[in-house]
Amino acid sequence: QSVLTQPPSVSAAPGQKVTISCSGSSFNIGNNYVSWYQQFPGTAPKLLISKNNNRPSGIPDRFSGSKSGTSATLAITGLQTGDEAEYYCGTWDDSLSGGVFGTGTKVTVL
Amino acid sequence: QVQLVQSGTEVKKPGASVKVSCKTSGFSFTNYFIHWVRQAPGQGLEWLGRINPDGDITRYAQKFQGRLTMTRDTSTSTFYMELNSLRSEDTALYYCAREFLTAGTLNMDVWGTGTTVTVSS
């Protein structure tokens, strides 16, 4: 069982916006940076957001991240059918002295 | 180009051990952690552990303590993950991934090709 909680699924029509929450504690999100990963079936995860709100080269600005206290949020604007994937948050946990991932959220474009 | 190429599919019996390799190329691994992450069929991502570039500092997820060993061979720029006392629940796709040396993050920007490990009697 993960220490980071995400909603199992979110959905919206093309062009709309979705947000994915990632809830943790002071030991992980509250004291460390959050990353977000996108994963399509049968492929390795891809780093989408680093250090709470930084986009690696090549990631569209439709993807954005934020953090407040012990929670983080990934927002996807201008939703496209190609955004249908599983999304995971991840961070370091000081009490576990290890990495932790969220439970994962399936994004569906209606 | 930057690559992490992993060893091939493994099929093991319960109680056996598996050693998966991750050969790095296209970058200097001296500036990166190498993490290992697994994903059981239909499940989410699970962090197993990481090793520093010098190979002398490892961090393992608590549930794998005593069963998991990470090492590296500088002569071949290859990292290894060995898991002992395998059980059916260890059946998963195992990934290595690199992260630039930074504290308090889990920024894995390049992932390996993945290795399927199946544990079955």
PDB file of N, CA and C in Angstrom, chain B residues 10-100:
ATOM      1  N   GLU B  10      13.411 -13.330 -17.246  1.00  0.00           N
ATOM      2  CA  GLU B  10      13.820 -14.367 -16.315  1.00  0.00           C
ATOM      3  C   GLU B  10      12.591 -15.138 -15.828  1.00  0.00           C
ATOM      4  N   VAL B  11      12.741 -16.437 -15.714  1.00  0.00           N
ATOM      5  CA  VAL B  11      11.712 -17.295 -15.119  1.00  0.00           C
ATOM      6  C   VAL B  11      12.384 -18.072 -13.999  1.00  0.00           C
ATOM      7  N   LYS B  12      11.865 -17.915 -12.799  1.00  0.00           N
ATOM      8  CA  LYS B  12      12.481 -18.524 -11.630  1.00  0.00           C
ATOM      9  C   LYS B  12      11.448 -19.288 -10.805  1.00  0.00           C
ATOM     10  N   LYS B  13      11.969 -20.232 -10.052  1.00  0.00           N
ATOM     11  CA  LYS B  13      11.114 -20.979  -9.142  1.00  0.00           C
ATOM     12  C   LYS B  13      11.102 -20.283  -7.778  1.00  0.00           C
ATOM     13  N   PRO B  14      10.043 -20.471  -7.027  1.00  0.00           N
ATOM     14  CA  PRO B  14       9.997 -19.893  -5.670  1.00  0.00           C
ATOM     15  C   PRO B  14      11.204 -20.320  -4.850  1.00  0.00           C
ATOM     16  N   GLY B  15      11.775 -19.344  -4.127  1.00  0.00           N
ATOM     17  CA  GLY B  15      12.945 -19.605  -3.309  1.00  0.00           C
ATOM     18  C   GLY B  15      14.254 -19.313  -4.009  1.00  0.00           C
ATOM     19  N   ALA B  16      14.220 -19.177  -5.323  1.00  0.00           N
ATOM     20  CA  ALA B  16      15.438 -18.904  -6.080  1.00  0.00           C
ATOM     21  C   ALA B  16      15.802 -17.424  -6.001  1.00  0.00           C
ATOM     22  N   SER B  17      16.909 -17.073  -6.673  1.00  0.00           N
ATOM     23  CA  SER B  17      17.362 -15.686  -6.743  1.00  0.00           C
ATOM     24  C   SER B  17      17.382 -15.241  -8.198  1.00  0.00           C
ATOM     25  N   VAL B  18      17.293 -13.940  -8.397  1.00  0.00           N
ATOM     26  CA  VAL B  18      17.397 -13.377  -9.746  1.00  0.00           C
ATOM     27  C   VAL B  18      18.326 -12.174  -9.676  1.00  0.00           C
ATOM     28  N   LYS B  19      19.137 -12.020 -10.707  1.00  0.00           N
ATOM     29  CA  LYS B  19      20.035 -10.868 -10.801  1.00  0.00           C
ATOM     30  C   LYS B  19      19.807 -10.196 -12.143  1.00  0.00           C
ATOM     31  N   VAL B  20      19.365  -8.972 -12.108  1.00  0.00           N
ATOM     32  CA  VAL B  20      19.043  -8.208 -13.303  1.00  0.00           C
ATOM     33  C   VAL B  20      20.120  -7.152 -13.509  1.00  0.00           C
ATOM     34  N   SER B  21      20.549  -6.996 -14.749  1.00  0.00           N
ATOM     35  CA  SER B  21      21.586  -5.994 -15.047  1.00  0.00           C
ATOM     36  C   SER B  21      20.994  -4.797 -15.778  1.00  0.00           C
ATOM     37  N   CYS B  22      21.706  -3.676 -15.672  1.00  0.00           N
ATOM     38  CA  CYS B  22      21.286  -2.415 -16.276  1.00  0.00           C
ATOM     39  C   CYS B  22      22.550  -1.727 -16.788  1.00  0.00           C
ATOM     40  N   LYS B  23      22.778  -1.834 -18.098  1.00  0.00           N
ATOM     41  CA  LYS B  23      24.001  -1.273 -18.667  1.00  0.00           C
ATOM     42  C   LYS B  23      23.744   0.157 -19.110  1.00  0.00           C
ATOM     43  N   THR B  24      24.540   1.076 -18.597  1.00  0.00           N
ATOM     44  CA  THR B  24      24.376   2.487 -18.925  1.00  0.00           C
ATOM     45  C   THR B  24      25.302   2.890 -20.058  1.00  0.00           C
ATOM     46  N   SER B  25      24.846   3.830 -20.871  1.00  0.00           N
ATOM     47  CA  SER B  25      25.688   4.372 -21.938  1.00  0.00           C
ATOM     48  C   SER B  25      25.196   5.762 -22.318  1.00  0.00           C
ATOM     49  N   GLY B  26      26.101   6.542 -22.914  1.00  0.00           N
ATOM     50  CA  GLY B  26      25.728   7.870 -23.387  1.00  0.00           C
ATOM     51  C   GLY B  26      25.798   8.963 -22.346  1.00  0.00           C
ATOM     52  N   PHE B  27      26.162   8.615 -21.122  1.00  0.00           N
ATOM     53  CA  PHE B  27      26.301   9.636 -20.075  1.00  0.00           C
ATOM     54  C   PHE B  27      27.271   9.123 -19.021  1.00  0.00           C
ATOM     55  N   SER B  28      27.712  10.031 -18.176  1.00  0.00           N
ATOM     56  CA  SER B  28      28.608   9.648 -17.094  1.00  0.00           C
ATOM     57  C   SER B  28      27.790   9.271 -15.869  1.00  0.00           C
ATOM     58  N   PHE B  29      27.804   8.003 -15.516  1.00  0.00           N
ATOM     59  CA  PHE B  29      26.972   7.559 -14.397  1.00  0.00           C
ATOM     60  C   PHE B  29      27.490   8.106 -13.060  1.00  0.00           C
ATOM     61  N   THR B  30      28.664   8.717 -13.080  1.00  0.00           N
ATOM     62  CA  THR B  30      29.248   9.226 -11.841  1.00  0.00           C
ATOM     63  C   THR B  30      28.430  10.367 -11.242  1.00  0.00           C
ATOM     64  N   ASN B  31      27.504  10.921 -12.010  1.00  0.00           N
ATOM     65  CA  ASN B  31      26.675  12.015 -11.510  1.00  0.00           C
ATOM     66  C   ASN B  31      25.243  11.602 -11.189  1.00  0.00           C
ATOM     67  N   TYR B  32      24.990  10.304 -11.206  1.00  0.00           N
ATOM     68  CA  TYR B  32      23.606   9.837 -11.084  1.00  0.00           C
ATOM     69  C   TYR B  32      23.442   8.708 -10.082  1.00  0.00           C
ATOM     70  N   PHE B  33      22.274   8.744  -9.405  1.00  0.00           N
ATOM     71  CA  PHE B  33      21.791   7.571  -8.706  1.00  0.00           C
ATOM     72  C   PHE B  33      21.210   6.632  -9.763  1.00  0.00           C
ATOM     73  N   ILE B  34      21.215   5.347  -9.459  1.00  0.00           N
ATOM     74  CA  ILE B  34      20.435   4.386 -10.228  1.00  0.00           C
ATOM     75  C   ILE B  34      19.404   3.777  -9.288  1.00  0.00           C
ATOM     76  N   HIS B  35      18.138   3.956  -9.660  1.00  0.00           N
ATOM     77  CA  HIS B  35      17.017   3.411  -8.904  1.00  0.00           C
ATOM     78  C   HIS B  35      16.523   2.139  -9.583  1.00  0.00           C
ATOM     79  N   TRP B  36      15.849   1.320  -8.783  1.00  0.00           N
ATOM     80  CA  TRP B  36      15.147   0.152  -9.315  1.00  0.00           C
ATOM     81  C   TRP B  36      13.682   0.252  -8.883  1.00  0.00           C
ATOM     82  N   VAL B  37      12.809   0.061  -9.848  1.00  0.00           N
ATOM     83  CA  VAL B  37      11.363   0.182  -9.657  1.00  0.00           C
ATOM     84  C   VAL B  37      10.722  -1.036 -10.300  1.00  0.00           C
ATOM     85  N   ARG B  38       9.669  -1.550  -9.698  1.00  0.00           N
ATOM     86  CA  ARG B  38       8.983  -2.681 -10.323  1.00  0.00           C
ATOM     87  C   ARG B  38       7.503  -2.392 -10.447  1.00  0.00           C
ATOM     88  N   GLN B  39       6.885  -3.171 -11.329  1.00  0.00           N
ATOM     89  CA  GLN B  39       5.450  -3.030 -11.567  1.00  0.00           C
ATOM     90  C   GLN B  39       4.860  -4.410 -11.793  1.00  0.00           C
ATOM     91  N   ALA B  40       4.094  -4.868 -10.833  1.00  0.00           N
ATOM     92  CA  ALA B  40       3.414  -6.162 -10.960  1.00  0.00           C
ATOM     93  C   ALA B  40       2.302  -6.030 -11.997  1.00  0.00           C
ATOM     94  N   PRO B  41       1.898  -7.127 -12.595  1.00  0.00           N
ATOM     95  CA  PRO B  41       0.861  -7.077 -13.642  1.00  0.00           C
ATOM     96  C   PRO B  41      -0.389  -6.350 -13.178  1.00  0.00           C
ATOM     97  N   GLY B  42      -0.767  -5.305 -13.915  1.00  0.00           N
ATOM     98  CA  GLY B  42      -1.966  -4.549 -13.596  1.00  0.00           C
ATOM     99  C   GLY B  42      -1.878  -3.674 -12.365  1.00  0.00           C
ATOM    100  N   GLN B  43      -0.675  -3.538 -11.804  1.00  0.00           N
ATOM    101  CA  GLN B  43      -0.511  -2.766 -10.577  1.00  0.00           C
ATOM    102  C   GLN B  43       0.293  -1.494 -10.824  1.00  0.00           C
ATOM    103  N   GLY B  44       0.491  -0.722  -9.750  1.00  0.00           N
ATOM    104  CA  GLY B  44       1.214   0.525  -9.855  1.00  0.00           C
ATOM    105  C   GLY B  44       2.713   0.359  -9.717  1.00  0.00           C
ATOM    106  N   LEU B  45       3.403   1.489  -9.649  1.00  0.00           N
ATOM    107  CA  LEU B  45       4.850   1.495  -9.518  1.00  0.00           C
ATOM    108  C   LEU B  45       5.260   1.288  -8.065  1.00  0.00           C
ATOM    109  N   GLU B  46       6.299   0.497  -7.877  1.00  0.00           N
ATOM    110  CA  GLU B  46       6.825   0.237  -6.538  1.00  0.00           C
ATOM    111  C   GLU B  46       8.324   0.484  -6.528  1.00  0.00           C
ATOM    112  N   TRP B  47       8.770   1.379  -5.668  1.00  0.00           N
ATOM    113  CA  TRP B  47      10.195   1.700  -5.554  1.00  0.00           C
ATOM    114  C   TRP B  47      10.894   0.615  -4.746  1.00  0.00           C
ATOM    115  N   LEU B  48      11.989   0.089  -5.292  1.00  0.00           N
ATOM    116  CA  LEU B  48      12.725  -0.970  -4.610  1.00  0.00           C
ATOM    117  C   LEU B  48      13.935  -0.428  -3.853  1.00  0.00           C
ATOM    118  N   GLY B  49      14.657   0.502  -4.490  1.00  0.00           N
ATOM    119  CA  GLY B  49      15.856   1.015  -3.854  1.00  0.00           C
ATOM    120  C   GLY B  49      16.694   1.820  -4.830  1.00  0.00           C
ATOM    121  N   ARG B  50      17.801   2.340  -4.342  1.00  0.00           N
ATOM    122  CA  ARG B  50      18.712   3.083  -5.209  1.00  0.00           C
ATOM    123  C   ARG B  50      20.146   2.864  -4.735  1.00  0.00           C
ATOM    124  N   ILE B  51      21.085   3.100  -5.633  1.00  0.00           N
ATOM    125  CA  ILE B  51      22.507   2.996  -5.321  1.00  0.00           C
ATOM    126  C   ILE B  51      23.193   4.255  -5.816  1.00  0.00           C
ATOM    127  N   ASN B  52      24.178   4.728  -5.059  1.00  0.00           N
ATOM    128  CA  ASN B  52      24.896   5.917  -5.494  1.00  0.00           C
ATOM    129  C   ASN B  52      25.976   5.524  -6.508  1.00  0.00           C
ATOM    130  N   PRO B  53      26.532   6.481  -7.225  1.00  0.00           N
ATOM    131  CA  PRO B  53      27.482   6.134  -8.284  1.00  0.00           C
ATOM    132  C   PRO B  53      28.749   5.461  -7.787  1.00  0.00           C
ATOM    133  N   ASP B  54      29.150   5.762  -6.562  1.00  0.00           N
ATOM    134  CA  ASP B  54      30.340   5.106  -6.018  1.00  0.00           C
ATOM    135  C   ASP B  54      30.061   3.670  -5.606  1.00  0.00           C
ATOM    136  N   GLY B  55      28.787   3.331  -5.532  1.00  0.00           N
ATOM    137  CA  GLY B  55      28.405   1.969  -5.182  1.00  0.00           C
ATOM    138  C   GLY B  55      28.524   1.635  -3.716  1.00  0.00           C
ATOM    139  N   ASP B  56      28.782   2.644  -2.878  1.00  0.00           N
ATOM    140  CA  ASP B  56      28.985   2.358  -1.463  1.00  0.00           C
ATOM    141  C   ASP B  56      27.813   2.774  -0.588  1.00  0.00           C
ATOM    142  N   ILE B  57      26.812   3.405  -1.175  1.00  0.00           N
ATOM    143  CA  ILE B  57      25.637   3.793  -0.391  1.00  0.00           C
ATOM    144  C   ILE B  57      24.388   3.308  -1.108  1.00  0.00           C
ATOM    145  N   THR B  58      23.650   2.479  -0.412  1.00  0.00           N
ATOM    146  CA  THR B  58      22.391   1.977  -0.971  1.00  0.00           C
ATOM    147  C   THR B  58      21.251   2.306  -0.020  1.00  0.00           C
ATOM    148  N   ARG B  59      20.100   2.453  -0.573  1.00  0.00           N
ATOM    149  CA  ARG B  59      18.866   2.629   0.193  1.00  0.00           C
ATOM    150  C   ARG B  59      17.857   1.643  -0.367  1.00  0.00           C
ATOM    151  N   TYR B  60      17.316   0.811   0.480  1.00  0.00           N
ATOM    152  CA  TYR B  60      16.349  -0.190   0.047  1.00  0.00           C
ATOM    153  C   TYR B  60      15.010   0.066   0.719  1.00  0.00           C
ATOM    154  N   ALA B  61      13.945  -0.192   0.004  1.00  0.00           N
ATOM    155  CA  ALA B  61      12.618  -0.143   0.622  1.00  0.00           C
ATOM    156  C   ALA B  61      12.577  -1.164   1.757  1.00  0.00           C
ATOM    157  N   GLN B  62      11.945  -0.782   2.846  1.00  0.00           N
ATOM    158  CA  GLN B  62      11.965  -1.606   4.052  1.00  0.00           C
ATOM    159  C   GLN B  62      11.475  -3.030   3.811  1.00  0.00           C
ATOM    160  N   LYS B  63      10.481  -3.203   2.949  1.00  0.00           N
ATOM    161  CA  LYS B  63       9.932  -4.538   2.756  1.00  0.00           C
ATOM    162  C   LYS B  63      10.921  -5.483   2.078  1.00  0.00           C
ATOM    163  N   PHE B  64      12.005  -4.919   1.493  1.00  0.00           N
ATOM    164  CA  PHE B  64      12.983  -5.771   0.803  1.00  0.00           C
ATOM    165  C   PHE B  64      14.294  -5.916   1.577  1.00  0.00           C
ATOM    166  N   GLN B  65      14.355  -5.293   2.738  1.00  0.00           N
ATOM    167  CA  GLN B  65      15.577  -5.370   3.532  1.00  0.00           C
ATOM    168  C   GLN B  65      15.949  -6.827   3.791  1.00  0.00           C
ATOM    169  N   GLY B  66      17.217  -7.157   3.521  1.00  0.00           N
ATOM    170  CA  GLY B  66      17.694  -8.518   3.734  1.00  0.00           C
ATOM    171  C   GLY B  66      17.508  -9.432   2.539  1.00  0.00           C
ATOM    172  N   ARG B  67      16.766  -8.986   1.576  1.00  0.00           N
ATOM    173  CA  ARG B  67      16.469  -9.828   0.400  1.00  0.00           C
ATOM    174  C   ARG B  67      16.967  -9.198  -0.886  1.00  0.00           C
ATOM    175  N   LEU B  68      17.348  -7.933  -0.812  1.00  0.00           N
ATOM    176  CA  LEU B  68      17.680  -7.170  -2.006  1.00  0.00           C
ATOM    177  C   LEU B  68      19.108  -6.632  -1.916  1.00  0.00           C
ATOM    178  N   THR B  69      19.834  -6.729  -3.017  1.00  0.00           N
ATOM    179  CA  THR B  69      21.199  -6.200  -3.065  1.00  0.00           C
ATOM    180  C   THR B  69      21.410  -5.474  -4.389  1.00  0.00           C
ATOM    181  N   MET B  70      21.938  -4.279  -4.304  1.00  0.00           N
ATOM    182  CA  MET B  70      22.255  -3.500  -5.505  1.00  0.00           C
ATOM    183  C   MET B  70      23.758  -3.270  -5.552  1.00  0.00           C
ATOM    184  N   THR B  71      24.331  -3.483  -6.721  1.00  0.00           N
ATOM    185  CA  THR B  71      25.766  -3.308  -6.911  1.00  0.00           C
ATOM    186  C   THR B  71      26.024  -2.646  -8.252  1.00  0.00           C
ATOM    187  N   ARG B  72      27.292  -2.304  -8.474  1.00  0.00           N
ATOM    188  CA  ARG B  72      27.633  -1.735  -9.784  1.00  0.00           C
ATOM    189  C   ARG B  72      29.059  -2.151 -10.156  1.00  0.00           C
ATOM    190  N   ASP B  73      29.292  -2.209 -11.459  1.00  0.00           N
ATOM    191  CA  ASP B  73      30.598  -2.558 -12.011  1.00  0.00           C
ATOM    192  C   ASP B  73      31.048  -1.370 -12.853  1.00  0.00           C
ATOM    193  N   THR B  74      32.008  -0.617 -12.335  1.00  0.00           N
ATOM    194  CA  THR B  74      32.434   0.584 -13.049  1.00  0.00           C
ATOM    195  C   THR B  74      33.117   0.252 -14.371  1.00  0.00           C
ATOM    196  N   SER B  75      33.758  -0.897 -14.447  1.00  0.00           N
ATOM    197  CA  SER B  75      34.497  -1.230 -15.670  1.00  0.00           C
ATOM    198  C   SER B  75      33.570  -1.389 -16.870  1.00  0.00           C
ATOM    199  N   THR B  76      32.318  -1.744 -16.607  1.00  0.00           N
ATOM    200  CA  THR B  76      31.358  -1.939 -17.702  1.00  0.00           C
ATOM    201  C   THR B  76      30.176  -0.982 -17.609  1.00  0.00           C
ATOM    202  N   SER B  77      30.222  -0.052 -16.664  1.00  0.00           N
ATOM    203  CA  SER B  77      29.128   0.918 -16.467  1.00  0.00           C
ATOM    204  C   SER B  77      27.787   0.210 -16.291  1.00  0.00           C
ATOM    205  N   THR B  78      27.825  -0.878 -15.597  1.00  0.00           N
ATOM    206  CA  THR B  78      26.630  -1.714 -15.428  1.00  0.00           C
ATOM    207  C   THR B  78      26.249  -1.797 -13.966  1.00  0.00           C
ATOM    208  N   PHE B  79      24.945  -1.692 -13.732  1.00  0.00           N
ATOM    209  CA  PHE B  79      24.376  -1.809 -12.396  1.00  0.00           C
ATOM    210  C   PHE B  79      23.574  -3.097 -12.298  1.00  0.00           C
ATOM    211  N   TYR B  80      23.511  -3.628 -11.082  1.00  0.00           N
ATOM    212  CA  TYR B  80      22.842  -4.900 -10.866  1.00  0.00           C
ATOM    213  C   TYR B  80      21.868  -4.812  -9.700  1.00  0.00           C
ATOM    214  N   MET B  81      20.786  -5.569  -9.824  1.00  0.00           N
ATOM    215  CA  MET B  81      19.805  -5.708  -8.759  1.00  0.00           C
ATOM    216  C   MET B  81      19.585  -7.200  -8.559  1.00  0.00           C
ATOM    217  N   GLU B  82      19.855  -7.671  -7.353  1.00  0.00           N
ATOM    218  CA  GLU B  82      19.656  -9.096  -7.044  1.00  0.00           C
ATOM    219  C   GLU B  82      18.614  -9.228  -5.953  1.00  0.00           C
ATOM    220  N   LEU B  83      17.601 -10.045  -6.229  1.00  0.00           N
ATOM    221  CA  LEU B  83      16.521 -10.296  -5.276  1.00  0.00           C
ATOM    222  C   LEU B  83      16.511 -11.779  -4.941  1.00  0.00           C
ATOM    223  N   ASN B  84      16.571 -12.077  -3.642  1.00  0.00           N
ATOM    224  CA  ASN B  84      16.639 -13.472  -3.188  1.00  0.00           C
ATOM    225  C   ASN B  84      15.297 -13.961  -2.657  1.00  0.00           C
ATOM    226  N   SER B  85      15.246 -15.255  -2.379  1.00  0.00           N
ATOM    227  CA  SER B  85      14.055 -15.881  -1.787  1.00  0.00           C
ATOM    228  C   SER B  85      12.790 -15.456  -2.514  1.00  0.00           C
ATOM    229  N   LEU B  86      12.817 -15.625  -3.813  1.00  0.00           N
ATOM    230  CA  LEU B  86      11.709 -15.174  -4.640  1.00  0.00           C
ATOM    231  C   LEU B  86      10.398 -15.882  -4.292  1.00  0.00           C
ATOM    232  N   ARG B  87       9.323 -15.115  -4.365  1.00  0.00           N
ATOM    233  CA  ARG B  87       7.994 -15.682  -4.214  1.00  0.00           C
ATOM    234  C   ARG B  87       7.125 -15.209  -5.365  1.00  0.00           C
ATOM    235  N   SER B  88       5.945 -15.769  -5.481  1.00  0.00           N
ATOM    236  CA  SER B  88       5.081 -15.460  -6.623  1.00  0.00           C
ATOM    237  C   SER B  88       4.772 -13.963  -6.693  1.00  0.00           C
ATOM    238  N   GLU B  89       4.707 -13.315  -5.537  1.00  0.00           N
ATOM    239  CA  GLU B  89       4.394 -11.879  -5.514  1.00  0.00           C
ATOM    240  C   GLU B  89       5.504 -11.014  -6.119  1.00  0.00           C
ATOM    241  N   ASP B  90       6.667 -11.603  -6.363  1.00  0.00           N
ATOM    242  CA  ASP B  90       7.760 -10.861  -6.978  1.00  0.00           C
ATOM    243  C   ASP B  90       7.662 -10.852  -8.501  1.00  0.00           C
ATOM    244  N   THR B  91       6.688 -11.549  -9.032  1.00  0.00           N
ATOM    245  CA  THR B  91       6.463 -11.525 -10.480  1.00  0.00           C
ATOM    246  C   THR B  91       6.102 -10.109 -10.895  1.00  0.00           C
ATOM    247  N   ALA B  92       6.918  -9.528 -11.762  1.00  0.00           N
ATOM    248  CA  ALA B  92       6.726  -8.127 -12.129  1.00  0.00           C
ATOM    249  C   ALA B  92       7.672  -7.749 -13.257  1.00  0.00           C
ATOM    250  N   LEU B  93       7.458  -6.550 -13.765  1.00  0.00           N
ATOM    251  CA  LEU B  93       8.374  -5.925 -14.715  1.00  0.00           C
ATOM    252  C   LEU B  93       9.289  -5.017 -13.897  1.00  0.00           C
ATOM    253  N   TYR B  94      10.579  -5.247 -13.988  1.00  0.00           N
ATOM    254  CA  TYR B  94      11.562  -4.509 -13.207  1.00  0.00           C
ATOM    255  C   TYR B  94      12.279  -3.499 -14.101  1.00  0.00           C
ATOM    256  N   TYR B  95      12.346  -2.257 -13.606  1.00  0.00           N
ATOM    257  CA  TYR B  95      13.006  -1.184 -14.337  1.00  0.00           C
ATOM    258  C   TYR B  95      14.179  -0.624 -13.520  1.00  0.00           C
ATOM    259  N   CYS B  96      15.241  -0.237 -14.218  1.00  0.00           N
ATOM    260  CA  CYS B  96      16.233   0.641 -13.616  1.00  0.00           C
ATOM    261  C   CYS B  96      15.971   2.039 -14.180  1.00  0.00           C
ATOM    262  N   ALA B  97      16.389   3.052 -13.469  1.00  0.00           N
ATOM    263  CA  ALA B  97      16.180   4.426 -13.924  1.00  0.00           C
ATOM    264  C   ALA B  97      17.238   5.310 -13.278  1.00  0.00           C
ATOM    265  N   ARG B  98      17.644   6.338 -13.967  1.00  0.00           N
ATOM    266  CA  ARG B  98      18.675   7.211 -13.420  1.00  0.00           C
ATOM    267  C   ARG B  98      18.050   8.477 -12.851  1.00  0.00           C
ATOM    268  N   GLU B  99      18.732   9.051 -11.875  1.00  0.00           N
ATOM    269  CA  GLU B  99      18.343  10.335 -11.308  1.00  0.00           C
ATOM    270  C   GLU B  99      19.603  11.124 -11.014  1.00  0.00           C
ATOM    271  N   PHE B 100      19.661  12.366 -11.455  1.00  0.00           N
ATOM    272  CA  PHE B 100      20.793  13.222 -11.163  1.00  0.00           C
ATOM    273  C   PHE B 100      20.915  13.368  -9.655  1.00  0.00           C
TER     274      PHE B 100
END
